[in-house]
Amino acid sequence: MTSTTPQNAPFGSILTDVMAITWYRKGAWQPHALKAVGPIEIHPAAHALHYGSECFEGFKAYKWADGSVNVFRMDRHIARLRQSARSLVLPEPDAVQVEEMVREVIDRCRAAVPDAPGALYLRPLLFGTMPNIGAASTPTDEACLVVLASPVWDYFAGGGKALRIYIEEEATRCASHLGVVKTGGNYAAALGPTLAARRGHQADQVLFCPRGEVQETGAANFFAIRDGHLLTRGLDSSFLHGVTRDSLLAIAPALGYRVEERIFTVDELLAWAKTGEAALSGTAAVLSGVGTLIRGSAEHRVGSGAIGANTQRLRAALVAIQQGAAAAPEGWLTRV
Ligand SMILES: *Cc1c(COP(=O)(O)O)cnc(C)c1O
């Protein structure tokens, strides 16, 4: 085995040594505390373990050249955590308390925030702890909220290679009403099809396209890109409303791109791919180029097969904002 130094550690494999934690009991969130990261005691009958009452968030804090640490679009991520909680009938976390927990974790872990292009990845996690295995159709009345932090380095260290994406037109990623919910069960549901595509087609990810309509992959939104033009599915309840997606759509017009949000089909995507680009968007990698689309046993090269110039340009523009090298729209960055 080769040793893993932080700079080449896989995404999320290292945690800082401090977390924030609070419990929901007797109808209220308790004051939170900072604790050493480590096991917490939960009852084996806990609701989340049996009935999947769990959701989470993922976002980043960046160390700028001036030494300050700045969180990207924290308000949107906290709002989405609350929305996920509502959808799963979990106790809704208090937005002010979650922000305080994030701030306190960052403050205690300030020295562990990597320099750009690294970042500190924040991972709030909410799960139902009511110990009652008879509660299959009863919401949990107890819950735990934890904020973990993980130093992450450049996702594209080594240049970054264009992804191979398998187009899945039969299996769905999740139940239709849970598309907008960031819950572990959706990842579990996508895992089987993703591993099958990896085994059968050496695919990196699966693009879910129920009824032949392009939706998203297991953990990222999907863009078709070409000179002066961005196309992505319009918001509906079938997929996760990515903050990265929203941010790219917001900055693209000023970079000369027409933004189109609508349903499009696999056939249209494959026609586009002949000369265009495709990419996945999400907090972890920001924007990752797709080089090959696989449908059935046919492989379709996307553009030249390498990461496209527009994909690189859009990614660089968003990264510059996140890292404080370019002006950000009002409210996107919170100095901690
Ligand atoms: C988290 C996630 C995304 C990306 O969302 P961002 O807010 O951009 O990080 C996309 N799809 C799914 C299914 C996700 O869970």
mmCIF file of C-alpha atoms and ligand atoms in Angstrom:
data_model
loop_
_atom_site.group_PDB
_atom_site.id
_atom_site.type_symbol
_atom_site.label_atom_id
_atom_site.label_comp_id
_atom_site.label_asym_id
_atom_site.label_seq_id
_atom_site.Cartn_x
_atom_site.Cartn_y
_atom_site.Cartn_z
ATOM 1 C CA MET A 1 0.000 0.000 0.000
ATOM 2 C CA THR A 2 1.218 3.474 -0.771
ATOM 3 C CA SER A 3 1.045 5.880 2.118
ATOM 4 C CA THR A 4 -1.568 8.597 2.003
ATOM 5 C CA THR A 5 -0.299 12.063 2.681
ATOM 6 C CA PRO A 6 -2.995 14.715 3.098
ATOM 7 C CA GLN A 7 -2.433 16.221 -0.369
ATOM 8 C CA ASN A 8 -3.335 12.992 -2.116
ATOM 9 C CA ALA A 9 -5.909 11.756 0.381
ATOM 10 C CA PRO A 10 -9.181 10.782 -1.289
ATOM 11 C CA PHE A 11 -11.973 13.367 -0.924
ATOM 12 C CA GLY A 12 -13.558 13.201 2.525
ATOM 13 C CA SER A 13 -11.223 10.580 3.962
ATOM 14 C CA ILE A 14 -9.704 12.927 6.550
ATOM 15 C CA LEU A 15 -11.686 14.783 9.224
ATOM 16 C CA THR A 16 -10.603 17.647 11.449
ATOM 17 C CA ASP A 17 -10.501 16.669 15.120
ATOM 18 C CA VAL A 18 -13.449 18.827 16.221
ATOM 19 C CA MET A 19 -17.176 18.575 15.486
ATOM 20 C CA ALA A 20 -20.257 20.436 16.664
ATOM 21 C CA ILE A 21 -23.207 18.437 17.979
ATOM 22 C CA THR A 22 -26.721 19.040 19.268
ATOM 23 C CA TRP A 23 -29.716 16.854 20.092
ATOM 24 C CA TYR A 24 -33.419 17.455 19.613
ATOM 25 C CA ARG A 25 -35.325 16.327 22.700
ATOM 26 C CA LYS A 26 -38.708 17.135 24.229
ATOM 27 C CA GLY A 27 -39.648 19.340 21.309
ATOM 28 C CA ALA A 28 -36.550 21.552 21.225
ATOM 29 C CA TRP A 29 -32.990 21.697 19.949
ATOM 30 C CA GLN A 30 -30.529 21.703 22.853
ATOM 31 C CA PRO A 31 -27.579 24.117 23.032
ATOM 32 C CA HIS A 32 -24.833 22.720 20.810
ATOM 33 C CA ALA A 33 -21.336 21.788 21.919
ATOM 34 C CA LEU A 34 -17.953 21.326 20.300
ATOM 35 C CA LYS A 35 -16.535 17.844 20.846
ATOM 36 C CA ALA A 36 -13.637 15.717 19.718
ATOM 37 C CA VAL A 37 -14.612 13.817 16.577
ATOM 38 C CA GLY A 38 -15.367 10.259 17.570
ATOM 39 C CA PRO A 39 -18.112 7.707 18.034
ATOM 40 C CA ILE A 40 -21.406 8.876 19.492
ATOM 41 C CA GLU A 41 -23.808 6.596 21.270
ATOM 42 C CA ILE A 42 -27.107 5.921 19.554
ATOM 43 C CA HIS A 43 -29.711 3.279 20.338
ATOM 44 C CA PRO A 44 -29.824 0.331 17.916
ATOM 45 C CA ALA A 45 -33.571 0.988 17.599
ATOM 46 C CA ALA A 46 -32.890 4.560 16.405
ATOM 47 C CA HIS A 47 -35.356 5.703 13.736
ATOM 48 C CA ALA A 48 -32.704 6.614 11.152
ATOM 49 C CA LEU A 49 -31.155 3.127 11.254
ATOM 50 C CA HIS A 50 -34.483 1.429 10.490
ATOM 51 C CA TYR A 51 -36.551 3.921 8.559
ATOM 52 C CA GLY A 52 -33.981 6.123 6.866
ATOM 53 C CA SER A 53 -34.761 9.448 8.541
ATOM 54 C CA GLU A 54 -31.454 11.063 7.587
ATOM 55 C CA CYS A 55 -30.262 13.981 5.501
ATOM 56 C CA PHE A 56 -27.068 15.962 5.102
ATOM 57 C CA GLU A 57 -25.361 18.904 3.398
ATOM 58 C CA GLY A 58 -21.990 19.547 1.818
ATOM 59 C CA PHE A 59 -20.315 22.907 1.199
ATOM 60 C CA LYS A 60 -16.910 24.516 1.370
ATOM 61 C CA ALA A 61 -14.959 27.206 3.206
ATOM 62 C CA TYR A 62 -11.986 28.665 1.317
ATOM 63 C CA LYS A 63 -8.828 30.241 2.670
ATOM 64 C CA TRP A 64 -8.197 33.411 0.681
ATOM 65 C CA ALA A 65 -4.834 34.958 -0.132
ATOM 66 C CA ASP A 66 -5.391 37.496 2.719
ATOM 67 C CA GLY A 67 -5.651 34.601 5.209
ATOM 68 C CA SER A 68 -9.389 34.982 5.820
ATOM 69 C CA VAL A 69 -11.704 31.953 5.636
ATOM 70 C CA ASN A 70 -14.886 32.376 3.590
ATOM 71 C CA VAL A 71 -17.854 30.024 3.298
ATOM 72 C CA PHE A 72 -19.522 29.695 -0.109
ATOM 73 C CA ARG A 73 -23.313 30.188 -0.157
ATOM 74 C CA MET A 74 -23.839 28.922 3.375
ATOM 75 C CA ASP A 75 -27.382 30.309 3.534
ATOM 76 C CA ARG A 76 -28.487 28.229 0.551
ATOM 77 C CA HIS A 77 -27.040 25.046 1.995
ATOM 78 C CA ILE A 78 -28.619 25.610 5.403
ATOM 79 C CA ALA A 79 -31.968 26.348 3.737
ATOM 80 C CA ARG A 80 -31.655 23.106 1.752
ATOM 81 C CA LEU A 81 -30.873 21.125 4.928
ATOM 82 C CA ARG A 82 -34.048 22.520 6.478
ATOM 83 C CA GLN A 83 -36.023 21.659 3.377
ATOM 84 C CA SER A 84 -34.640 18.093 3.380
ATOM 85 C CA ALA A 85 -35.622 17.800 7.068
ATOM 86 C CA ARG A 86 -39.174 18.962 6.315
ATOM 87 C CA SER A 87 -39.527 16.479 3.453
ATOM 88 C CA LEU A 88 -38.432 13.596 5.679
ATOM 89 C CA VAL A 89 -40.503 14.821 8.662
ATOM 90 C CA LEU A 90 -37.386 15.249 10.773
ATOM 91 C CA PRO A 91 -37.161 18.043 13.381
ATOM 92 C CA GLU A 92 -36.150 21.130 11.421
ATOM 93 C CA PRO A 93 -32.807 22.555 12.509
ATOM 94 C CA ASP A 94 -32.671 26.215 13.428
ATOM 95 C CA ALA A 95 -30.859 28.168 10.697
ATOM 96 C CA VAL A 96 -29.089 30.451 13.176
ATOM 97 C CA GLN A 97 -27.910 27.507 15.271
ATOM 98 C CA VAL A 98 -26.587 25.588 12.250
ATOM 99 C CA GLU A 99 -24.675 28.670 11.114
ATOM 100 C CA GLU A 100 -23.191 29.081 14.616
ATOM 101 C CA MET A 101 -22.167 25.416 14.638
ATOM 102 C CA VAL A 102 -20.457 25.821 11.262
ATOM 103 C CA ARG A 103 -18.725 29.024 12.371
ATOM 104 C CA GLU A 104 -17.493 27.479 15.615
ATOM 105 C CA VAL A 105 -16.150 24.375 13.875
ATOM 106 C CA ILE A 106 -14.316 26.504 11.325
ATOM 107 C CA ASP A 107 -12.955 28.777 14.035
ATOM 108 C CA ARG A 108 -11.578 25.826 16.003
ATOM 109 C CA CYS A 109 -10.173 24.169 12.854
ATOM 110 C CA ARG A 110 -8.822 27.346 11.246
ATOM 111 C CA ALA A 111 -5.283 25.991 11.102
ATOM 112 C CA ALA A 112 -6.535 22.901 9.256
ATOM 113 C CA VAL A 113 -8.119 24.856 6.386
ATOM 114 C CA PRO A 114 -5.945 24.048 3.362
ATOM 115 C CA ASP A 115 -4.665 26.807 1.101
ATOM 116 C CA ALA A 116 -6.286 27.193 -2.314
ATOM 117 C CA PRO A 117 -6.964 25.149 -4.394
ATOM 118 C CA GLY A 118 -7.889 23.120 -1.309
ATOM 119 C CA ALA A 119 -10.779 23.970 1.006
ATOM 120 C CA LEU A 120 -12.473 22.910 4.222
ATOM 121 C CA TYR A 121 -15.506 20.793 3.316
ATOM 122 C CA LEU A 122 -18.356 21.126 5.831
ATOM 123 C CA ARG A 123 -20.737 18.242 6.359
ATOM 124 C CA PRO A 124 -23.847 18.859 8.496
ATOM 125 C CA LEU A 125 -25.685 15.601 9.209
ATOM 126 C CA LEU A 126 -29.177 15.209 10.690
ATOM 127 C CA PHE A 127 -30.753 11.913 11.730
ATOM 128 C CA GLY A 128 -33.681 10.589 13.745
ATOM 129 C CA THR A 129 -32.753 8.904 17.032
ATOM 130 C CA MET A 130 -36.139 7.940 18.537
ATOM 131 C CA PRO A 131 -35.638 4.363 19.802
ATOM 132 C CA ASN A 132 -38.787 2.631 18.539
ATOM 133 C CA ILE A 133 -38.793 -0.044 15.860
ATOM 134 C CA GLY A 134 -42.588 0.201 15.692
ATOM 135 C CA ALA A 135 -42.304 3.740 14.316
ATOM 136 C CA ALA A 136 -42.266 2.863 10.612
ATOM 137 C CA SER A 137 -45.012 5.364 9.895
ATOM 138 C CA THR A 138 -44.408 7.720 12.800
ATOM 139 C CA PRO A 139 -41.972 10.627 12.615
ATOM 140 C CA THR A 140 -39.023 10.614 14.991
ATOM 141 C CA ASP A 141 -39.422 12.896 18.004
ATOM 142 C CA GLU A 142 -35.698 12.863 18.788
ATOM 143 C CA ALA A 143 -32.803 13.700 16.500
ATOM 144 C CA CYS A 144 -29.119 14.470 16.369
ATOM 145 C CA LEU A 145 -27.409 17.160 14.308
ATOM 146 C CA VAL A 146 -23.647 17.032 13.776
ATOM 147 C CA VAL A 147 -21.345 19.298 11.796
ATOM 148 C CA LEU A 148 -18.184 17.561 10.596
ATOM 149 C CA ALA A 149 -15.336 19.198 8.685
ATOM 150 C CA SER A 150 -12.897 17.653 6.241
ATOM 151 C CA PRO A 151 -9.846 19.306 4.677
ATOM 152 C CA VAL A 152 -9.900 18.613 0.936
ATOM 153 C CA TRP A 153 -7.261 19.270 -1.681
ATOM 154 C CA ASP A 154 -7.402 19.829 -5.405
ATOM 155 C CA TYR A 155 -9.895 17.470 -6.970
ATOM 156 C CA PHE A 156 -8.031 17.858 -10.245
ATOM 157 C CA ALA A 157 -4.504 17.319 -8.983
ATOM 158 C CA GLY A 158 -2.875 15.471 -11.854
ATOM 159 C CA GLY A 159 -4.751 17.398 -14.532
ATOM 160 C CA GLY A 160 -8.192 15.840 -14.304
ATOM 161 C CA LYS A 161 -9.461 13.362 -16.808
ATOM 162 C CA ALA A 162 -12.674 13.530 -18.777
ATOM 163 C CA LEU A 163 -15.348 11.283 -17.269
ATOM 164 C CA ARG A 164 -17.029 8.251 -18.770
ATOM 165 C CA ILE A 165 -20.764 8.448 -18.106
ATOM 166 C CA TYR A 166 -23.265 5.631 -18.537
ATOM 167 C CA ILE A 167 -26.748 6.663 -19.633
ATOM 168 C CA GLU A 168 -29.373 4.823 -17.567
ATOM 169 C CA GLU A 169 -32.857 4.998 -19.028
ATOM 170 C CA GLU A 170 -34.560 2.358 -16.886
ATOM 171 C CA ALA A 171 -33.456 2.427 -13.248
ATOM 172 C CA THR A 172 -34.334 5.607 -11.368
ATOM 173 C CA ARG A 173 -32.052 7.341 -8.880
ATOM 174 C CA CYS A 174 -34.700 7.679 -6.198
ATOM 175 C CA ALA A 175 -38.408 7.912 -5.456
ATOM 176 C CA SER A 176 -39.800 10.751 -7.557
ATOM 177 C CA HIS A 177 -40.748 12.981 -4.615
ATOM 178 C CA LEU A 178 -37.299 12.623 -3.022
ATOM 179 C CA GLY A 179 -35.316 14.024 -5.930
ATOM 180 C CA VAL A 180 -34.892 17.376 -4.190
ATOM 181 C CA VAL A 181 -33.916 15.828 -0.840
ATOM 182 C CA LYS A 182 -30.264 15.296 0.071
ATOM 183 C CA THR A 183 -30.755 12.010 1.885
ATOM 184 C CA GLY A 184 -28.497 8.986 2.216
ATOM 185 C CA GLY A 185 -31.179 6.638 0.915
ATOM 186 C CA ASN A 186 -30.945 8.232 -2.526
ATOM 187 C CA TYR A 187 -27.234 7.431 -2.624
ATOM 188 C CA ALA A 188 -27.886 3.856 -1.560
ATOM 189 C CA ALA A 189 -30.476 3.605 -4.348
ATOM 190 C CA ALA A 190 -28.023 4.891 -6.968
ATOM 191 C CA LEU A 191 -25.173 2.659 -5.829
ATOM 192 C CA GLY A 192 -26.297 -0.593 -7.465
ATOM 193 C CA PRO A 193 -26.767 0.923 -10.942
ATOM 194 C CA THR A 194 -23.504 2.867 -10.538
ATOM 195 C CA LEU A 195 -21.480 -0.243 -9.649
ATOM 196 C CA ALA A 196 -23.117 -2.168 -12.500
ATOM 197 C CA ALA A 197 -22.102 0.574 -14.956
ATOM 198 C CA ARG A 198 -18.586 0.601 -13.521
ATOM 199 C CA ARG A 199 -18.265 -3.168 -13.938
ATOM 200 C CA GLY A 200 -19.981 -3.410 -17.303
ATOM 201 C CA HIS A 201 -18.752 -0.244 -18.999
ATOM 202 C CA GLN A 202 -15.847 1.140 -16.927
ATOM 203 C CA ALA A 203 -18.131 4.131 -16.341
ATOM 204 C CA ASP A 204 -17.279 6.682 -13.638
ATOM 205 C CA GLN A 205 -20.874 7.704 -13.017
ATOM 206 C CA VAL A 206 -24.421 7.013 -14.154
ATOM 207 C CA LEU A 207 -26.555 9.708 -15.759
ATOM 208 C CA PHE A 208 -30.144 8.923 -14.838
ATOM 209 C CA CYS A 209 -32.498 9.592 -17.751
ATOM 210 C CA PRO A 210 -35.900 8.114 -16.926
ATOM 211 C CA ARG A 211 -38.239 8.076 -19.968
ATOM 212 C CA GLY A 212 -35.291 9.238 -22.057
ATOM 213 C CA GLU A 213 -35.127 12.645 -20.329
ATOM 214 C CA VAL A 214 -31.785 13.777 -18.946
ATOM 215 C CA GLN A 215 -31.931 14.244 -15.161
ATOM 216 C CA GLU A 216 -28.696 14.078 -13.122
ATOM 217 C CA THR A 217 -26.030 11.639 -11.900
ATOM 218 C CA GLY A 218 -25.893 9.998 -8.470
ATOM 219 C CA ALA A 219 -24.321 13.053 -6.847
ATOM 220 C CA ALA A 220 -24.015 15.854 -9.406
ATOM 221 C CA ASN A 221 -26.123 17.954 -11.764
ATOM 222 C CA PHE A 222 -25.648 17.755 -15.512
ATOM 223 C CA PHE A 223 -24.855 20.422 -18.107
ATOM 224 C CA ALA A 224 -24.617 20.413 -21.885
ATOM 225 C CA ILE A 225 -22.257 23.213 -22.909
ATOM 226 C CA ARG A 226 -21.050 24.793 -26.137
ATOM 227 C CA ASP A 227 -19.724 28.162 -27.274
ATOM 228 C CA GLY A 228 -22.058 30.814 -25.859
ATOM 229 C CA HIS A 229 -24.695 28.320 -24.696
ATOM 230 C CA LEU A 230 -25.503 26.344 -21.525
ATOM 231 C CA LEU A 231 -28.304 23.801 -21.296
ATOM 232 C CA THR A 232 -29.499 22.066 -18.136
ATOM 233 C CA ARG A 233 -32.757 20.563 -16.913
ATOM 234 C CA GLY A 234 -35.204 23.098 -15.461
ATOM 235 C CA LEU A 235 -35.946 22.841 -11.738
ATOM 236 C CA ASP A 236 -38.539 20.224 -10.808
ATOM 237 C CA SER A 237 -38.898 17.789 -7.899
ATOM 238 C CA SER A 238 -37.060 14.967 -9.711
ATOM 239 C CA PHE A 239 -33.492 16.075 -8.996
ATOM 240 C CA LEU A 240 -31.350 17.844 -6.426
ATOM 241 C CA HIS A 241 -31.211 21.598 -6.861
ATOM 242 C CA GLY A 242 -27.471 22.088 -6.736
ATOM 243 C CA VAL A 243 -26.010 25.302 -5.404
ATOM 244 C CA THR A 244 -23.145 24.893 -7.873
ATOM 245 C CA ARG A 245 -25.677 24.569 -10.707
ATOM 246 C CA ASP A 246 -27.431 27.730 -9.541
ATOM 247 C CA SER A 247 -24.116 29.592 -9.221
ATOM 248 C CA LEU A 248 -22.958 28.610 -12.714
ATOM 249 C CA LEU A 249 -26.281 29.713 -14.207
ATOM 250 C CA ALA A 250 -25.965 33.019 -12.354
ATOM 251 C CA ILE A 251 -22.464 33.869 -13.600
ATOM 252 C CA ALA A 252 -22.755 32.471 -17.140
ATOM 253 C CA PRO A 253 -24.643 35.349 -18.819
ATOM 254 C CA ALA A 254 -21.909 37.868 -17.939
ATOM 255 C CA LEU A 255 -19.386 35.483 -19.530
ATOM 256 C CA GLY A 256 -21.370 35.555 -22.771
ATOM 257 C CA TYR A 257 -23.416 32.388 -22.371
ATOM 258 C CA ARG A 258 -27.093 32.033 -23.114
ATOM 259 C CA VAL A 259 -28.632 29.945 -20.344
ATOM 260 C CA GLU A 260 -31.378 27.484 -21.165
ATOM 261 C CA GLU A 261 -33.233 25.527 -18.461
ATOM 262 C CA ARG A 262 -35.617 22.917 -19.859
ATOM 263 C CA ILE A 263 -36.230 19.217 -20.326
ATOM 264 C CA PHE A 264 -34.028 17.641 -22.992
ATOM 265 C CA THR A 265 -33.717 14.072 -24.194
ATOM 266 C CA VAL A 266 -30.856 11.622 -24.499
ATOM 267 C CA ASP A 267 -31.187 11.833 -28.301
ATOM 268 C CA GLU A 268 -30.775 15.603 -28.164
ATOM 269 C CA LEU A 269 -27.804 15.242 -25.816
ATOM 270 C CA LEU A 270 -26.051 12.779 -28.111
ATOM 271 C CA ALA A 271 -26.582 15.094 -31.087
ATOM 272 C CA TRP A 272 -25.182 17.998 -29.009
ATOM 273 C CA ALA A 273 -22.192 15.913 -27.913
ATOM 274 C CA LYS A 274 -20.923 15.543 -31.498
ATOM 275 C CA THR A 275 -19.527 19.071 -31.392
ATOM 276 C CA GLY A 276 -20.331 20.309 -27.877
ATOM 277 C CA GLU A 277 -19.293 19.603 -24.295
ATOM 278 C CA ALA A 278 -20.887 18.029 -21.251
ATOM 279 C CA ALA A 279 -20.067 18.403 -17.564
ATOM 280 C CA LEU A 280 -21.169 17.495 -14.037
ATOM 281 C CA SER A 281 -21.589 20.163 -11.364
ATOM 282 C CA GLY A 282 -21.364 19.844 -7.597
ATOM 283 C CA THR A 283 -19.570 21.241 -4.569
ATOM 284 C CA ALA A 284 -16.821 18.599 -4.509
ATOM 285 C CA ALA A 285 -15.418 19.068 -8.027
ATOM 286 C CA VAL A 286 -17.262 22.290 -9.069
ATOM 287 C CA LEU A 287 -17.474 21.333 -12.780
ATOM 288 C CA SER A 288 -16.095 18.068 -14.215
ATOM 289 C CA GLY A 289 -15.828 17.488 -17.945
ATOM 290 C CA VAL A 290 -17.433 14.458 -19.575
ATOM 291 C CA GLY A 291 -15.448 12.800 -22.382
ATOM 292 C CA THR A 292 -17.609 9.802 -23.226
ATOM 293 C CA LEU A 293 -21.325 9.028 -23.044
ATOM 294 C CA ILE A 294 -22.235 5.348 -23.088
ATOM 295 C CA ARG A 295 -25.713 4.247 -24.194
ATOM 296 C CA GLY A 296 -26.274 0.523 -24.223
ATOM 297 C CA SER A 297 -23.130 -0.868 -25.779
ATOM 298 C CA ALA A 298 -22.450 2.228 -27.928
ATOM 299 C CA GLU A 299 -19.844 4.790 -26.907
ATOM 300 C CA HIS A 300 -20.298 8.409 -27.994
ATOM 301 C CA ARG A 301 -17.334 10.713 -27.770
ATOM 302 C CA VAL A 302 -18.206 14.170 -26.392
ATOM 303 C CA GLY A 303 -16.505 16.780 -28.586
ATOM 304 C CA SER A 304 -12.823 15.867 -28.761
ATOM 305 C CA GLY A 305 -13.150 13.453 -25.833
ATOM 306 C CA ALA A 306 -11.101 15.749 -23.591
ATOM 307 C CA ILE A 307 -12.361 18.322 -21.067
ATOM 308 C CA GLY A 308 -13.814 21.148 -23.137
ATOM 309 C CA ALA A 309 -12.578 24.749 -23.240
ATOM 310 C CA ASN A 310 -15.941 26.177 -22.146
ATOM 311 C CA THR A 311 -16.111 23.728 -19.256
ATOM 312 C CA GLN A 312 -12.646 24.834 -18.098
ATOM 313 C CA ARG A 313 -13.519 28.502 -18.504
ATOM 314 C CA LEU A 314 -16.768 28.265 -16.518
ATOM 315 C CA ARG A 315 -15.096 26.245 -13.809
ATOM 316 C CA ALA A 316 -12.224 28.716 -13.521
ATOM 317 C CA ALA A 317 -14.662 31.639 -13.305
ATOM 318 C CA LEU A 318 -16.578 30.079 -10.409
ATOM 319 C CA VAL A 319 -13.417 28.944 -8.611
ATOM 320 C CA ALA A 320 -12.024 32.505 -8.864
ATOM 321 C CA ILE A 321 -15.128 33.801 -7.052
ATOM 322 C CA GLN A 322 -14.923 31.090 -4.386
ATOM 323 C CA GLN A 323 -11.243 31.787 -3.771
ATOM 324 C CA GLY A 324 -11.656 35.554 -3.574
ATOM 325 C CA ALA A 325 -9.765 36.284 -6.801
ATOM 326 C CA ALA A 326 -12.881 37.692 -8.522
ATOM 327 C CA ALA A 327 -15.776 39.751 -7.172
ATOM 328 C CA ALA A 328 -18.694 37.669 -5.883
ATOM 329 C CA PRO A 329 -22.376 38.458 -6.221
ATOM 330 C CA GLU A 330 -23.811 39.956 -3.023
ATOM 331 C CA GLY A 331 -24.169 37.462 -0.186
ATOM 332 C CA TRP A 332 -22.353 34.515 -1.750
ATOM 333 C CA LEU A 333 -19.427 34.461 0.668
ATOM 334 C CA THR A 334 -19.503 34.616 4.461
ATOM 335 C CA ARG A 335 -16.271 35.543 6.216
ATOM 336 C CA VAL A 336 -15.726 33.449 9.328
HETATM 337 C C1 LIG B 1 -25.274 17.327 -3.442
HETATM 338 C C2 LIG B 1 -25.832 16.892 -4.750
HETATM 339 C C3 LIG B 1 -25.653 17.634 -5.933
HETATM 340 C C4 LIG B 1 -24.788 18.872 -6.019
HETATM 341 O O1 LIG B 1 -25.270 19.912 -5.236
HETATM 342 P P1 LIG B 1 -24.305 21.149 -4.910
HETATM 343 O O2 LIG B 1 -25.164 22.024 -4.056
HETATM 344 O O3 LIG B 1 -23.954 21.771 -6.193
HETATM 345 O O4 LIG B 1 -23.124 20.595 -4.196
HETATM 346 C C5 LIG B 1 -26.268 17.178 -7.081
HETATM 347 N N1 LIG B 1 -26.999 16.049 -7.100
HETATM 348 C C6 LIG B 1 -27.178 15.303 -5.992
HETATM 349 C C7 LIG B 1 -27.997 14.076 -6.073
HETATM 350 C C8 LIG B 1 -26.600 15.703 -4.789
HETATM 351 O O5 LIG B 1 -26.779 14.943 -3.694
#
